Amino acid sequence: MMKRAITNSSEFVEHEPCPQCGSKDNLARYTDGHGWCFGCGYYEGVPNLTEVRGMEFVKGECIPLNKRNINQDTVDHWGYQVGDYKGKKVQIANYRNDQGTLVAQKIRFPNKDFLFIGDTKSSGLYGKHLWRDGGKMVVITEGELDALSVSQVQGNKWPVVSVPTGSAGARKAIAQDLEWLEQFDSVIFMFDQDEAGRKALDECVPLFTPGKAKIAKLPLKDANACLVEGRHSEIIDAIWGAKVFRPDGIVDGRDLWDLISNEDTRESSDYPYTGLNDVTKGIRRGEIVTITAGSGIGKSLICREVAYHLLLQDKKVGYIALEESNKRSALGFVGLYLNKPVHLDEKVSEEELKSGFDATLGTGNLYFYDHWGSMEIENLLGKIKYMVRAMGCEYIVLDHISIVISGIEGGDERRMIDVAMTKLRSLCEEVQCGLLLVSHLRRPSGDRGHEEGVKTSLSQLRGSHSLAQLSDIVIGCERDQQGEYPDMTTVRVLKNRWTGETGIATHLYYSKETGRLTETQLTEVKQDEEDNPDF
């Protein structure tokens, strides 16, 4: 049964205080629930917009929009139509997915009210399906008619897209398609020349790589207004004359007194182990923490324990484990919550499994990347940037750096790790995420290897000295797999830019029963063995 459309006719109810500007009665509340402040422009809800799912798509035909000065070639190229909706003549903007399938429609009524039909979440930016991925530049407008206008003056040959819900929903729409937009050399914002448009720019531009976003300034309110007035060349001039949005980074030292005289408020998150926190004072955004150890020592488990502990602190984490499937990673997190190694076919009930899922994977604070094996560094950087900027991840786990460059044939491993580390360092500074990075060690000289408990050092980091140089903290893990205590790991801080303190931070004991790494002292393990021969 077809759902009934909800009309947008609404009446004023009362004046309320505005939560944005603090005025006592500037916010007007309407019968449909939305509110609008006539003082500062703050609104709640999206005025003039209703979304209806389950309706049949409206049929129309592509005809020139003479009042808008939009010609036949343009409406044909965009599939922009005019049709009938419940006896009213309407304009129809067809939203299609990347495969070109119609998934939603935005219906524009004569009184400028709007109605969305279909699945708007999967449609993305309007017109995206018309263009190939990447290129010299792409223009973003606030509305569909503005997108058609910019496209028309360029012969419908250059990429132009529009946000679905105007300036109000611009940031959300752009974040959804950020990865696609980042493939262009330049992203030109041609938003309306009003307060709402300027506010939207302040919200959207910081999503992009510095220097990529540019601002186009028009002589009139928007692109279609220029087209109607016959000022075609000024639209072109605005595109090519767009200025890079780049804040002034030069700071006068005389202005830094407040900065240095106030207590440093840089937030630290805790590691799961007290000894490690005592030495490092926690993990911070903007830092690279490299964890290194011999093969089979438990680097991945330590990373998972740290990530799980960050989740317990309500932090968002992006988890990129390139040597295991997402299922293995997911079961690992569920197992940490249940204190059971469920990945080893440990018998758990569906109820237990669901409780572990809800407490970890189901929180909305944990994101994975569905990939197996080596990948290009540029691709990886794009995924990390998307996790941080679009998904809100504060910390990223990358396990491990060597596999990132392993698929490049005939390359110099040292040089490639240098390049990868330099770019990861820049990215962490740019997006201010904490990066927990896994690195392998070179085999030490002599008969014994790290798997036999050989002490770790910075000089043994495999491939490049940049691993040590560009990391803020380096943590070495040592375990003698064939020794007297094969389940005991020594955690040694090899570098500590934050406090300068290094050396043994703690000891971790691996329990086969729980699959967990817990902090302990070597004397405690010896005592347990004496008290319990089956320990």
Coordinates of C-alpha atoms in Angstrom, one line a residue, residues 309-508:
H309 CA 40.2 -0.1 26.2
L310 CA 39.6 3.1 24.1
L311 CA 36.1 1.9 23.3
L312 CA 35.5 1.6 27.0
Q313 CA 36.4 5.3 27.3
D314 CA 33.8 6.0 24.6
K315 CA 36.4 6.8 22.0
K316 CA 35.8 6.1 18.3
V317 CA 38.3 3.8 16.7
G318 CA 39.2 2.9 13.2
Y319 CA 40.7 -0.6 13.1
I320 CA 42.7 -1.6 10.0
A321 CA 44.2 -5.1 10.3
L322 CA 45.7 -6.0 7.0
E323 CA 46.7 -9.6 7.9
E324 CA 43.3 -10.8 9.2
S325 CA 39.7 -10.8 8.0
N326 CA 37.1 -8.4 9.5
K327 CA 35.4 -11.5 11.0
R328 CA 38.6 -12.4 12.8
S329 CA 39.0 -8.9 14.1
A330 CA 35.3 -8.7 15.1
L331 CA 35.4 -12.0 17.0
G332 CA 38.6 -10.7 18.7
F333 CA 36.7 -7.7 20.2
V334 CA 33.7 -9.8 21.2
G335 CA 36.1 -12.2 22.9
L336 CA 37.7 -9.4 24.9
Y337 CA 34.4 -8.4 26.3
L338 CA 33.4 -12.0 27.1
N339 CA 36.8 -12.9 28.4
K340 CA 36.8 -15.9 26.1
P341 CA 38.9 -16.6 22.9
V342 CA 35.7 -17.1 20.8
H343 CA 37.8 -17.1 17.6
L344 CA 39.1 -20.5 18.7
D345 CA 35.6 -22.0 18.5
E346 CA 35.1 -21.5 22.1
K347 CA 31.5 -22.5 22.8
V348 CA 29.3 -19.4 23.6
S349 CA 25.6 -19.1 23.4
E350 CA 23.9 -16.8 20.9
E351 CA 22.8 -14.6 23.8
E352 CA 26.4 -14.2 25.0
L353 CA 27.6 -13.5 21.5
K354 CA 24.9 -10.9 21.1
S355 CA 25.8 -9.2 24.3
G356 CA 29.5 -9.1 23.2
F357 CA 28.5 -7.7 19.9
D358 CA 26.3 -4.9 21.4
A359 CA 29.1 -3.9 23.8
T360 CA 31.8 -3.6 21.1
L361 CA 30.8 -3.7 17.5
G362 CA 27.3 -2.5 18.1
T363 CA 28.3 0.7 19.9
G364 CA 28.8 2.7 16.7
N365 CA 32.3 3.6 17.9
L366 CA 34.2 0.9 16.0
Y367 CA 35.0 0.9 12.2
F368 CA 36.8 -1.6 10.0
Y369 CA 38.2 -1.5 6.5
D370 CA 37.2 -4.5 4.4
H371 CA 40.6 -5.3 2.7
W372 CA 43.0 -8.2 2.6
G373 CA 46.7 -7.8 2.0
S374 CA 48.9 -5.1 0.6
M375 CA 47.6 -1.8 -0.6
E376 CA 48.8 1.5 -2.0
I377 CA 49.7 4.1 0.6
E378 CA 47.6 6.9 -1.1
N379 CA 44.6 4.6 -0.9
L380 CA 45.2 3.8 2.7
L381 CA 45.6 7.5 3.6
G382 CA 42.3 8.2 1.9
K383 CA 40.6 5.5 4.0
I384 CA 42.1 6.8 7.3
K385 CA 41.1 10.4 6.4
Y386 CA 37.6 9.3 5.7
M387 CA 37.4 7.4 9.0
V388 CA 38.5 10.4 10.9
R389 CA 36.7 13.2 9.1
A390 CA 33.5 11.6 8.0
M391 CA 33.1 8.9 10.7
G392 CA 34.6 10.8 13.6
C393 CA 37.3 8.3 14.6
E394 CA 39.7 9.7 17.1
Y395 CA 42.2 6.8 17.0
I396 CA 43.4 4.5 14.2
V397 CA 45.0 1.1 14.5
L398 CA 47.2 0.1 11.5
D399 CA 48.4 -3.5 11.7
H400 CA 50.9 -3.4 10.1
I401 CA 53.2 -0.9 8.1
S402 CA 55.3 -3.6 6.2
I403 CA 52.3 -5.0 4.4
V404 CA 51.3 -1.6 3.1
I405 CA 54.3 -1.5 0.8
S406 CA 54.8 -5.3 0.4
G407 CA 52.8 -5.4 -2.9
I408 CA 55.1 -2.9 -4.7
E409 CA 57.5 -5.0 -6.9
G410 CA 61.1 -4.0 -7.3
G411 CA 60.9 -1.2 -4.8
D412 CA 63.4 -0.1 -2.1
E413 CA 61.8 -1.1 1.2
R414 CA 63.6 1.5 3.2
R415 CA 62.7 4.3 0.8
M416 CA 59.1 3.2 0.6
I417 CA 58.7 3.0 4.4
D418 CA 60.3 6.5 4.6
V419 CA 57.6 7.8 2.2
A420 CA 54.8 6.0 4.0
M421 CA 55.8 7.2 7.4
T422 CA 56.3 10.8 6.2
K423 CA 52.7 10.8 4.8
L424 CA 51.3 9.1 7.9
R425 CA 53.0 11.7 10.1
S426 CA 51.6 14.5 8.0
L427 CA 48.1 13.0 8.1
C428 CA 48.1 12.6 11.9
E429 CA 49.0 16.2 12.3
E430 CA 46.5 17.3 9.7
V431 CA 43.4 15.4 11.0
Q432 CA 44.6 15.1 14.6
C433 CA 44.1 11.4 15.1
G434 CA 46.1 9.1 17.2
L435 CA 47.8 6.3 15.2
L436 CA 48.7 3.0 16.7
L437 CA 51.1 1.4 14.2
V438 CA 52.5 -2.1 14.2
S439 CA 56.0 -2.7 12.8
H440 CA 58.2 -5.7 12.5
L441 CA 61.8 -6.1 13.7
R442 CA 65.0 -7.1 11.9
R443 CA 66.5 -10.3 13.1
P444 CA 69.2 -9.5 15.6
S445 CA 72.8 -10.7 15.1
G446 CA 73.7 -14.0 16.9
D447 CA 72.0 -17.3 17.3
R448 CA 69.0 -16.1 19.3
G449 CA 66.0 -14.2 17.8
H450 CA 63.3 -12.0 19.3
E451 CA 61.1 -15.1 19.6
E452 CA 63.6 -16.3 22.2
G453 CA 63.3 -13.1 24.3
V454 CA 66.1 -11.0 22.9
K455 CA 65.9 -7.4 24.1
T456 CA 64.3 -5.0 21.6
S457 CA 65.9 -1.7 20.5
L458 CA 65.1 1.2 18.1
S459 CA 68.0 0.2 15.8
Q460 CA 66.2 -3.1 15.1
L461 CA 63.1 -1.6 13.6
R462 CA 62.7 -3.2 10.2
G463 CA 63.2 -1.2 6.9
S464 CA 63.8 2.4 7.9
H465 CA 65.0 4.6 10.6
S466 CA 62.0 6.9 9.9
L467 CA 59.9 4.4 11.9
A468 CA 61.8 5.5 15.0
Q469 CA 62.4 9.1 14.0
L470 CA 58.7 10.0 13.1
S471 CA 57.0 8.0 15.9
D472 CA 56.3 9.9 19.1
I473 CA 56.4 6.7 21.2
V474 CA 57.9 3.3 20.3
I475 CA 57.0 0.3 22.4
G476 CA 58.9 -3.0 22.2
C477 CA 57.5 -6.3 23.3
E478 CA 59.7 -9.2 24.4
R479 CA 58.7 -12.8 25.1
D480 CA 60.7 -16.0 25.2
Q481 CA 58.3 -18.5 23.6
Q482 CA 60.5 -21.5 24.5
G483 CA 61.6 -20.2 27.9
E484 CA 60.5 -20.7 31.5
Y485 CA 57.6 -18.2 31.2
P486 CA 56.4 -18.5 27.6
D487 CA 53.2 -16.6 28.3
M488 CA 54.9 -13.6 29.9
T489 CA 55.6 -10.5 27.8
T490 CA 57.9 -7.6 28.8
V491 CA 56.8 -4.2 27.6
R492 CA 59.6 -1.8 27.1
V493 CA 59.3 1.8 26.1
L494 CA 62.1 2.5 23.5
K495 CA 61.2 6.1 22.7
N496 CA 59.0 8.6 24.5
R497 CA 58.8 12.1 23.1
W498 CA 56.1 13.2 25.6
T499 CA 58.0 12.6 28.8
G500 CA 61.4 11.3 27.8
E501 CA 61.1 8.4 30.2
T502 CA 62.1 5.0 28.7
G503 CA 62.7 1.4 29.9
I504 CA 60.6 -1.5 31.1
A505 CA 57.0 -0.3 31.7
T506 CA 55.2 -3.4 32.7
H507 CA 54.8 -7.2 32.2
L508 CA 51.8 -8.8 30.6

